[in-house]
Amino acid sequence: MLKGQIKVTKENLLQWIESYRGMVETIEEARQPVAKVDNNSYIGAKTAMYGIEATLPKASGGTSDPVFTEVQRRVYSLNYRIKEYEQKIAEVQKRIPYVIGDREVEVLHRLLNGDSMRAIGKHMKLSSTTIFRVRNNKLKQMMK
């Protein structure tokens, strides 16, 4: 397995399907700007380009600003997690066409939307045992 790839097992696939909506929402949230670029922004360096300030020595080394350090930590953490989530989501999306059968497709889409097994059963007027059986059939189809 190459570096950066994830292992797809039946258990992993089920977990990714159940947490699909949360991963998508996390990615959407992370893609919003961390901070607006204005006078109070922590994005980019603020250096003078003209006048007497431009001739003065520039600071070297790191920053001691704890807020800036926290923003950097969050951005780094989010980028790593987002890449992992994107891989998992792509793996699930790649396998959606393998699912055949109206019930299986309906259960899959409802799981991807974040519905619980009980809510799916109630909506489709099926027992929880039937929903679990349909879910397991769907997973078998997706693992091909």
GROMACS .gro file of N, CA and C in nm, residues 22-69:
model
  144
   22GLY      N    1  -2.083   1.384   0.875
   22GLY     CA    2  -1.994   1.462   0.963
   22GLY      C    3  -1.865   1.500   0.893
   23MET      N    4  -1.810   1.408   0.814
   23MET     CA    5  -1.686   1.439   0.741
   23MET      C    6  -1.711   1.549   0.638
   24VAL      N    7  -1.823   1.541   0.567
   24VAL     CA    8  -1.856   1.643   0.467
   24VAL      C    9  -1.872   1.779   0.534
   25GLU      N   10  -1.942   1.783   0.647
   25GLU     CA   11  -1.962   1.910   0.718
   25GLU      C   12  -1.830   1.966   0.769
   26THR      N   13  -1.740   1.880   0.815
   26THR     CA   14  -1.609   1.926   0.862
   26THR      C   15  -1.530   1.987   0.748
   27ILE      N   16  -1.536   1.924   0.631
   27ILE     CA   17  -1.464   1.977   0.514
   27ILE      C   18  -1.522   2.113   0.474
   28GLU      N   19  -1.655   2.123   0.472
   28GLU     CA   20  -1.718   2.252   0.437
   28GLU      C   21  -1.677   2.361   0.536
   29GLU      N   22  -1.675   2.329   0.662
   29GLU     CA   23  -1.637   2.426   0.765
   29GLU      C   24  -1.491   2.467   0.751
   30ALA      N   25  -1.405   2.371   0.720
   30ALA     CA   26  -1.263   2.400   0.707
   30ALA      C   27  -1.231   2.484   0.585
   31ARG      N   28  -1.314   2.474   0.484
   31ARG     CA   29  -1.288   2.550   0.362
   31ARG      C   30  -1.329   2.696   0.374
   32GLN      N   31  -1.399   2.729   0.481
   32GLN     CA   32  -1.429   2.869   0.505
   32GLN      C   33  -1.300   2.935   0.552
   33PRO      N   34  -1.282   3.061   0.523
   33PRO     CA   35  -1.157   3.128   0.562
   33PRO      C   36  -1.136   3.123   0.712
   34VAL      N   37  -1.010   3.105   0.752
   34VAL     CA   38  -0.976   3.102   0.894
   34VAL      C   39  -0.994   3.240   0.954
   35ALA      N   40  -0.947   3.339   0.885
   35ALA     CA   41  -0.961   3.477   0.932
   35ALA      C   42  -0.970   3.568   0.811
   36LYS      N   43  -1.048   3.674   0.822
   36LYS     CA   44  -1.058   3.768   0.712
   36LYS      C   45  -0.931   3.851   0.705
   37VAL      N   46  -0.893   3.886   0.585
   37VAL     CA   47  -0.773   3.966   0.568
   37VAL      C   48  -0.810   4.112   0.590
   38ASP      N   49  -0.781   4.158   0.709
   38ASP     CA   50  -0.802   4.298   0.743
   38ASP      C   51  -0.700   4.337   0.849
   39ASN      N   52  -0.722   4.448   0.918
   39ASN     CA   53  -0.624   4.494   1.016
   39ASN      C   54  -0.606   4.398   1.133
   40ASN      N   55  -0.706   4.320   1.166
   40ASN     CA   56  -0.697   4.228   1.278
   40ASN      C   57  -0.664   4.086   1.234
   41SER      N   58  -0.620   4.069   1.110
   41SER     CA   59  -0.598   3.937   1.055
   41SER      C   60  -0.463   3.880   1.099
   42TYR      N   61  -0.459   3.747   1.107
   42TYR     CA   62  -0.334   3.678   1.135
   42TYR      C   63  -0.281   3.610   1.010
   43ILE      N   64  -0.342   3.635   0.897
   43ILE     CA   65  -0.297   3.575   0.772
   43ILE      C   66  -0.195   3.667   0.706
   44GLY      N   67  -0.078   3.615   0.678
   44GLY     CA   68   0.024   3.691   0.608
   44GLY      C   69   0.103   3.782   0.700
   45ALA      N   70   0.218   3.824   0.653
   45ALA     CA   71   0.304   3.911   0.732
   45ALA      C   72   0.267   4.056   0.706
   46LYS      N   73   0.277   4.135   0.807
   46LYS     CA   74   0.251   4.279   0.795
   46LYS      C   75   0.386   4.352   0.799
   47THR      N   76   0.437   4.384   0.681
   47THR     CA   77   0.564   4.458   0.676
   47THR      C   78   0.544   4.584   0.595
   48ALA      N   79   0.614   4.684   0.636
   48ALA     CA   80   0.604   4.811   0.565
   48ALA      C   81   0.680   4.800   0.434
   49MET      N   82   0.622   4.858   0.329
   49MET     CA   83   0.686   4.851   0.200
   49MET      C   84   0.748   4.984   0.157
   50TYR      N   85   0.704   5.091   0.221
   50TYR     CA   86   0.751   5.223   0.178
   50TYR      C   87   0.790   5.305   0.301
   51GLY      N   88   0.863   5.411   0.278
   51GLY     CA   89   0.896   5.503   0.385
   51GLY      C   90   1.011   5.453   0.471
   52ILE      N   91   1.026   5.519   0.585
   52ILE     CA   92   1.138   5.490   0.674
   52ILE      C   93   1.130   5.348   0.732
   53GLU      N   94   1.006   5.297   0.750
   53GLU     CA   95   0.992   5.162   0.806
   53GLU      C   96   1.053   5.056   0.715
   54ALA      N   97   1.053   5.080   0.585
   54ALA     CA   98   1.106   4.982   0.491
   54ALA      C   99   1.256   4.966   0.506
   55THR      N  100   1.326   5.066   0.561
   55THR     CA  101   1.471   5.058   0.574
   55THR      C  102   1.515   4.997   0.707
   56LEU      N  103   1.423   4.985   0.801
   56LEU     CA  104   1.457   4.930   0.932
   56LEU      C  105   1.474   4.779   0.924
   57PRO      N  106   1.552   4.722   1.018
   57PRO     CA  107   1.572   4.577   1.016
   57PRO      C  108   1.440   4.502   1.040
   58LYS      N  109   1.430   4.387   0.977
   58LYS     CA  110   1.310   4.305   0.992
   58LYS      C  111   1.331   4.204   1.105
   59ALA      N  112   1.222   4.163   1.165
   59ALA     CA  113   1.229   4.066   1.273
   59ALA      C  114   1.268   3.930   1.217
   60SER      N  115   1.342   3.854   1.294
   60SER     CA  116   1.378   3.719   1.252
   60SER      C  117   1.334   3.622   1.361
   61GLY      N  118   1.320   3.497   1.324
   61GLY     CA  119   1.275   3.398   1.422
   61GLY      C  120   1.125   3.384   1.420
   62GLY      N  121   1.072   3.316   1.520
   62GLY     CA  122   0.928   3.290   1.527
   62GLY      C  123   0.854   3.402   1.595
   63THR      N  124   0.727   3.383   1.608
   63THR     CA  125   0.642   3.481   1.673
   63THR      C  126   0.611   3.435   1.814
   64SER      N  127   0.590   3.527   1.901
   64SER     CA  128   0.553   3.491   2.039
   64SER      C  129   0.404   3.511   2.062
   65ASP      N  130   0.332   3.544   1.956
   65ASP     CA  131   0.189   3.567   1.967
   65ASP      C  132   0.116   3.434   1.981
   66PRO      N  133   0.053   3.409   2.096
   66PRO     CA  134  -0.012   3.279   2.117
   66PRO      C  135  -0.134   3.258   2.026
   67VAL      N  136  -0.202   3.365   1.989
   67VAL     CA  137  -0.319   3.351   1.902
   67VAL      C  138  -0.274   3.307   1.762
   68PHE      N  139  -0.168   3.368   1.711
   68PHE     CA  140  -0.115   3.331   1.581
   68PHE      C  141  -0.069   3.185   1.581
   69THR      N  142  -0.002   3.145   1.687
   69THR     CA  143   0.044   3.006   1.700
   69THR      C  144  -0.075   2.910   1.700
   0.00000   0.00000   0.00000
